[in-house]
Every structure is written in C-alpha cells, then in structure tokens.
PDB file of C-alpha atoms in Angstrom:
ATOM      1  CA  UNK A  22      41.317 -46.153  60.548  1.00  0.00           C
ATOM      2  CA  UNK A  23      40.351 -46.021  57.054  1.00  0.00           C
ATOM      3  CA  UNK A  24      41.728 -44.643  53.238  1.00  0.00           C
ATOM      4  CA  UNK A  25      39.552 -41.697  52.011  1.00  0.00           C
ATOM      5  CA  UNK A  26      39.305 -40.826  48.304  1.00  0.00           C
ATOM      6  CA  UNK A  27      38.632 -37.403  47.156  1.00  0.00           C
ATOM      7  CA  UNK A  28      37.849 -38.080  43.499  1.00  0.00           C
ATOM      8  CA  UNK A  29      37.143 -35.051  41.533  1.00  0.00           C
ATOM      9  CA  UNK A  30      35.039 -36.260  38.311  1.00  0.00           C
ATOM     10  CA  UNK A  31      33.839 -33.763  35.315  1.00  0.00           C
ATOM     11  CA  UNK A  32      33.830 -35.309  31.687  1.00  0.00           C
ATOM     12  CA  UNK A  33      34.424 -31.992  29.455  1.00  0.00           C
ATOM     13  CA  UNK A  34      32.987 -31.942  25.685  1.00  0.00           C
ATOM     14  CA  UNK A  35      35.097 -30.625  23.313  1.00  0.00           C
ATOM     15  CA  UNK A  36      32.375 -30.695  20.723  1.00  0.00           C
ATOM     16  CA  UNK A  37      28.955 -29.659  20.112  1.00  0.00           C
ATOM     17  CA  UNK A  38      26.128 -29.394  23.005  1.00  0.00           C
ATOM     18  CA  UNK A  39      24.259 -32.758  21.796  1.00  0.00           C
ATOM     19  CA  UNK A  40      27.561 -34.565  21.867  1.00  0.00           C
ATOM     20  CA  UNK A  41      30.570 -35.175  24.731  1.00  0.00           C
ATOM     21  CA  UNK A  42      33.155 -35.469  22.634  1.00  0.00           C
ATOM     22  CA  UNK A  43      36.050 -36.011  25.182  1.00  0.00           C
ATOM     23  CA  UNK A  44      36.603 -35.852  29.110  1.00  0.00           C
ATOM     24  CA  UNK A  45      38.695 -35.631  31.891  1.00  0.00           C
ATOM     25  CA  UNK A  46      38.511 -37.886  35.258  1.00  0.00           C
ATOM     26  CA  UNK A  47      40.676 -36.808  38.008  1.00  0.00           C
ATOM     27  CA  UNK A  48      41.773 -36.616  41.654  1.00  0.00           C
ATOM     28  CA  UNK A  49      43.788 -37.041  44.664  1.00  0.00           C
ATOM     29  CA  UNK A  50      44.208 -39.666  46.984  1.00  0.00           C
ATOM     30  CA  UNK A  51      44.715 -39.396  50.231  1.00  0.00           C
ATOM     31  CA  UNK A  52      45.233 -41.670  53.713  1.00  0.00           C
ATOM     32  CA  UNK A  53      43.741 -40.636  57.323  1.00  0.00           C
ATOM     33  CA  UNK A  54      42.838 -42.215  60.256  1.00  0.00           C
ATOM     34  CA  UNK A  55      40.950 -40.166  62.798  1.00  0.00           C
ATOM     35  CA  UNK A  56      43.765 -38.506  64.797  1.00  0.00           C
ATOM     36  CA  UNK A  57      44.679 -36.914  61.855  1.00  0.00           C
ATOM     37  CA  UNK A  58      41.402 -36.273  60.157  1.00  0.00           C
ATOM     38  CA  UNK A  59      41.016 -33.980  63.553  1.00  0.00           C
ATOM     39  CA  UNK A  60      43.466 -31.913  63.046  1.00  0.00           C
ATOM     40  CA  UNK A  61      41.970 -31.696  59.090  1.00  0.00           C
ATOM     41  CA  UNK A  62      45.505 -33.024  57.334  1.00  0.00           C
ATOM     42  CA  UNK A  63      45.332 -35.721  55.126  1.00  0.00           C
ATOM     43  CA  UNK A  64      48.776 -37.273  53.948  1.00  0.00           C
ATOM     44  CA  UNK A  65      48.499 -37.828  49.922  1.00  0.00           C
ATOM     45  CA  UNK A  66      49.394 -41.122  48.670  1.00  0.00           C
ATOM     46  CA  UNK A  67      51.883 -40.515  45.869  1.00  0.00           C
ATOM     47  CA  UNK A  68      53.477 -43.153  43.503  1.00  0.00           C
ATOM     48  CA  UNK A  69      50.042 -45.036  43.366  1.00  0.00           C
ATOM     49  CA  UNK A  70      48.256 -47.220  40.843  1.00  0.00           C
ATOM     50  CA  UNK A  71      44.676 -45.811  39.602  1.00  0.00           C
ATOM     51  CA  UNK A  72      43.587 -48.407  36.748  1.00  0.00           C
ATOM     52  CA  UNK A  73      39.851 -46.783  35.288  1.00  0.00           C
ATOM     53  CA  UNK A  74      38.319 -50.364  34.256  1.00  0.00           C
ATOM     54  CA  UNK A  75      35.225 -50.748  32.285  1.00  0.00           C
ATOM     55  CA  UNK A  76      33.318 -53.679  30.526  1.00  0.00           C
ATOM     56  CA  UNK A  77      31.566 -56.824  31.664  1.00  0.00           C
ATOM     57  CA  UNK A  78      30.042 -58.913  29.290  1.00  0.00           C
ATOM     58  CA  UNK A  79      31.733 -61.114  26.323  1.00  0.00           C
ATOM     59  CA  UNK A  80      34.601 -59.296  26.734  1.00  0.00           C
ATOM     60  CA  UNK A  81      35.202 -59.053  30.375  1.00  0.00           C
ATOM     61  CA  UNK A  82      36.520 -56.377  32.365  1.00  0.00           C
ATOM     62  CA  UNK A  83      39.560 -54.318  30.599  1.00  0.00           C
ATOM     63  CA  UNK A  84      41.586 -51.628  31.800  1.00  0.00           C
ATOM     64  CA  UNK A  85      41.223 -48.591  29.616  1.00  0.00           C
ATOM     65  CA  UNK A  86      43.271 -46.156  31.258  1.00  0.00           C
ATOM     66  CA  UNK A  87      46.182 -46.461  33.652  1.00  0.00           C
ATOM     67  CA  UNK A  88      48.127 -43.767  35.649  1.00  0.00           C
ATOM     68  CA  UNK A  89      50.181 -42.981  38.755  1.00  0.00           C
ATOM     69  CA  UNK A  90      49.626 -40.425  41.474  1.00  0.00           C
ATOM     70  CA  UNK A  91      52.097 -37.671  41.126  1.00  0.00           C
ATOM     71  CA  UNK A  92      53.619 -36.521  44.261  1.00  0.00           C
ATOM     72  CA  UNK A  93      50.845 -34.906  45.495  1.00  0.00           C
ATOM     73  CA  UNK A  94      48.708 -37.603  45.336  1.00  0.00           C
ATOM     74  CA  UNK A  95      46.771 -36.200  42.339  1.00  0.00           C
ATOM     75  CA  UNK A  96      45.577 -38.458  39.498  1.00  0.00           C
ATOM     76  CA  UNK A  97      43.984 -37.509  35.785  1.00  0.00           C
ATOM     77  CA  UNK A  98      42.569 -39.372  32.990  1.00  0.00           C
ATOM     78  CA  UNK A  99      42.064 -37.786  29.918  1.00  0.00           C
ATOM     79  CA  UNK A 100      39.056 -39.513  28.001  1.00  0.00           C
ATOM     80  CA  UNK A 101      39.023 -39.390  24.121  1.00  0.00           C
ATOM     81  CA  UNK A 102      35.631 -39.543  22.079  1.00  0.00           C
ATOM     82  CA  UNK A 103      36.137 -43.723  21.436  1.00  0.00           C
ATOM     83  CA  UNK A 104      37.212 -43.937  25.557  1.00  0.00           C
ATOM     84  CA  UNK A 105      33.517 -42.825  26.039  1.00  0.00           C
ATOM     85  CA  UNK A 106      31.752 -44.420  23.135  1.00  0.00           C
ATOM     86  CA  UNK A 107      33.556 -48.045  23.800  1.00  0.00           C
ATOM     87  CA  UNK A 108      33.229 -47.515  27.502  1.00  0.00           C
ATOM     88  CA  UNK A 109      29.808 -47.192  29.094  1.00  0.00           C
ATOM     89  CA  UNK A 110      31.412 -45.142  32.177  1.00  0.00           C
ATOM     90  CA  UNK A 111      27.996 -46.497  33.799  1.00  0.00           C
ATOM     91  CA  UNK A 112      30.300 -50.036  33.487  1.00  0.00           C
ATOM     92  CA  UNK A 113      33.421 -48.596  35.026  1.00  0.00           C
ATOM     93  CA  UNK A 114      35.436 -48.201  38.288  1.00  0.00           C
ATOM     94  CA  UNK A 115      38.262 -47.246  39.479  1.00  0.00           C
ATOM     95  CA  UNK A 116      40.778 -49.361  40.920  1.00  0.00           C
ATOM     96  CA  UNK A 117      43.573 -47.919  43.529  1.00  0.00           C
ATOM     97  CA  UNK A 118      46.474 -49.953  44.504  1.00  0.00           C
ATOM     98  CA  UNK A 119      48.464 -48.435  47.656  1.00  0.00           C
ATOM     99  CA  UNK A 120      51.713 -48.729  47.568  1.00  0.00           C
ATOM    100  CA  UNK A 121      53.178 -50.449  51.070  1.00  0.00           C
ATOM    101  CA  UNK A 122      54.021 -47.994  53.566  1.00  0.00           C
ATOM    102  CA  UNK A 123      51.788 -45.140  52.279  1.00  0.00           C
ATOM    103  CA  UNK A 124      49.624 -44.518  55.000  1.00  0.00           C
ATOM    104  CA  UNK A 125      50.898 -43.940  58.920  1.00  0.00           C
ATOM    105  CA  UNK A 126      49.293 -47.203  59.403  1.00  0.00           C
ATOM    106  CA  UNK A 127      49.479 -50.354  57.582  1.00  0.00           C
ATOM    107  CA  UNK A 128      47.200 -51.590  55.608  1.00  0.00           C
ATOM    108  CA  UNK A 129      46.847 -55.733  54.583  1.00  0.00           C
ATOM    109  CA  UNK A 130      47.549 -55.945  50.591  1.00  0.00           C
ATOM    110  CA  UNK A 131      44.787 -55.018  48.627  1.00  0.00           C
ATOM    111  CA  UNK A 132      43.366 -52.899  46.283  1.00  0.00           C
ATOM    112  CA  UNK A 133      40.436 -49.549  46.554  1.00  0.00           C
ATOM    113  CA  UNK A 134      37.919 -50.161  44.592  1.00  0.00           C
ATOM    114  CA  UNK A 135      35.371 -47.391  43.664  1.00  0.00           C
ATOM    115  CA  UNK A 136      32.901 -47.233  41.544  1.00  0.00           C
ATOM    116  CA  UNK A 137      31.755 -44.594  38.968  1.00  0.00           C
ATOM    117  CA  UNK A 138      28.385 -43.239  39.303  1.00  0.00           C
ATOM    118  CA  UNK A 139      26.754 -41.040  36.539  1.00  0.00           C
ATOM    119  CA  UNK A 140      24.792 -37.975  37.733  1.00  0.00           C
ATOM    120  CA  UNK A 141      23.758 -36.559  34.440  1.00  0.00           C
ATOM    121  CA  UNK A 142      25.235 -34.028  31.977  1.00  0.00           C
ATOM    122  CA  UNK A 143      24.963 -29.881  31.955  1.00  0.00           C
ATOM    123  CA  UNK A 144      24.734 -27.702  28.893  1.00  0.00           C
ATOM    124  CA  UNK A 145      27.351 -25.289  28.725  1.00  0.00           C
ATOM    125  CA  UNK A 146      28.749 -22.901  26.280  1.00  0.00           C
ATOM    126  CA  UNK A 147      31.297 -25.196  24.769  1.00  0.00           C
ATOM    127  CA  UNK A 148      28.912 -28.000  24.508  1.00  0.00           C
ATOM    128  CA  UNK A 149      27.769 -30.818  27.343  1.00  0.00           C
ATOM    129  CA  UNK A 150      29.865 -31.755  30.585  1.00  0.00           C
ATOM    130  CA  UNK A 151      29.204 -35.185  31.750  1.00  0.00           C
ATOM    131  CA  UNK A 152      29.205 -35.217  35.424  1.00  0.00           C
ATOM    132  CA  UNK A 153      30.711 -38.255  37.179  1.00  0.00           C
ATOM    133  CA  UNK A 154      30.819 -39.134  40.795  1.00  0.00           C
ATOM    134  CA  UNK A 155      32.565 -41.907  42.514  1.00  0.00           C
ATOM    135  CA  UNK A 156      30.629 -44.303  44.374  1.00  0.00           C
ATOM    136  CA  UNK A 157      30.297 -45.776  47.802  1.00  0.00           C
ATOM    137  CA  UNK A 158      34.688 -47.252  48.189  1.00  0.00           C
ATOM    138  CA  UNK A 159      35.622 -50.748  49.148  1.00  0.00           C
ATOM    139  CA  UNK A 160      39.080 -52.399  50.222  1.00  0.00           C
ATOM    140  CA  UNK A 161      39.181 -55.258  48.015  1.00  0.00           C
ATOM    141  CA  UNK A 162      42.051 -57.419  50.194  1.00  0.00           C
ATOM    142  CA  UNK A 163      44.391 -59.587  48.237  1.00  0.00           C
ATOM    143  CA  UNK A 164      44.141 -63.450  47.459  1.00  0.00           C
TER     144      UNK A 164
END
C-alpha cells in the first residue's frame, strides 16, 4: 500500500519573455493501495496540509506558502515575483500532512515529503513558463 501524488507543476510569467514574473504550483492528492489502483480509482485526500518550504542556509528552512486540499483533493499555490526571487524553487519541497483516517488504510503519523525538481523554462507568447516537476516522494514518519 502506498500514497500517490499527482502534482501538477507550471510556473506562469506574467511579464516579459526574459523574465517569470509570477507562477502557479498546483495539484491533487490522492490515496491508493493496489486493489484500488486496479480498478483505476483513486480516493482524493481532502482537508490536507501542503506547506511549499524553501531555504537552507543562514536562515534555515521557512515555509513560504501554506494551503489546504479542497474537497477534491486539489491544491494551488500562487507564486508572486519576490516568492520566486527569495525562493530558489531549486531549494524547495513540498510537504503533505494526511489527515488521520484519509486513506482506506492507515497510515503511522507522518508527513509526504516531495521534492521540487526544475526541468527548465519554455518561451511562450506571454513571456517564459517555468516548468516544475515533483521529485522522487518520501513518508517522513513522525518523532
């Protein structure tokens, strides 16, 4: 049995093509375990904690953007120009808590933690999209 994320990641400029001047980082979360991932249902996971944490360094890790899954499990950050410039998203993650009772089975307290990986950006006609992916997930359990 496991938790599968379906993260949905485009940054969107708002600005001109040598600049991303804001974004957008979204998507839904979702529980299966492999009876129901053959019939090709996944329950969402509404009600849930997605922090997007960046940093490292001097100042250590901070959360810059907080939200809850709506009831269909959907998430979505909107990033401004200083979310991006402040926050290397090379240096950021996402962190998913799941609220008890979520899933059809349980699952030991803990937190998803996935990382954000960069692919690159495309030119478009209203300026640059940064493309963002999410990275191999872990199940951070609780102390």
């Amino acid at each position: 049995m496991f938790v599968f994320i379906t993260l949905l990641s485009v940054a969107t400029s708002m600005s001109s093509a040598a600049f991303i001047g804001a974004g957008i980082l979204g998507g839904v979360l979702t529980c299966t375990n492999s009876s129901i991932a053959l019939a090709g249902t996944y329950p969402v996971i509404p009600q849930a904690r997605v922090n997007l944490m960046c940093g490292g360094g001097s100042l250590g890790e901070q959360v810059v953007k907080s939200v809850l899954t709506d009831t269909a499990g959907l998430y979505n950050f909107l990033l401004t120009t200083l979310d991006i410039v402040l926050a290397n998203p090379g240096n950021c993650y996402l962190i998913a808590t799941i609220p008890p009772g979520s899933c059809m089975f349980a699952l030991p307290p803990g937190i998803l933690r996935i990382p954000i990986v960069v692919l690159g950006t495309i030119d478009a006609l209203i300026g640059q999209f940064l493309i963002l992916a999410p990275g191999p997930m872990s199940y951070v359990l609780s102390a």
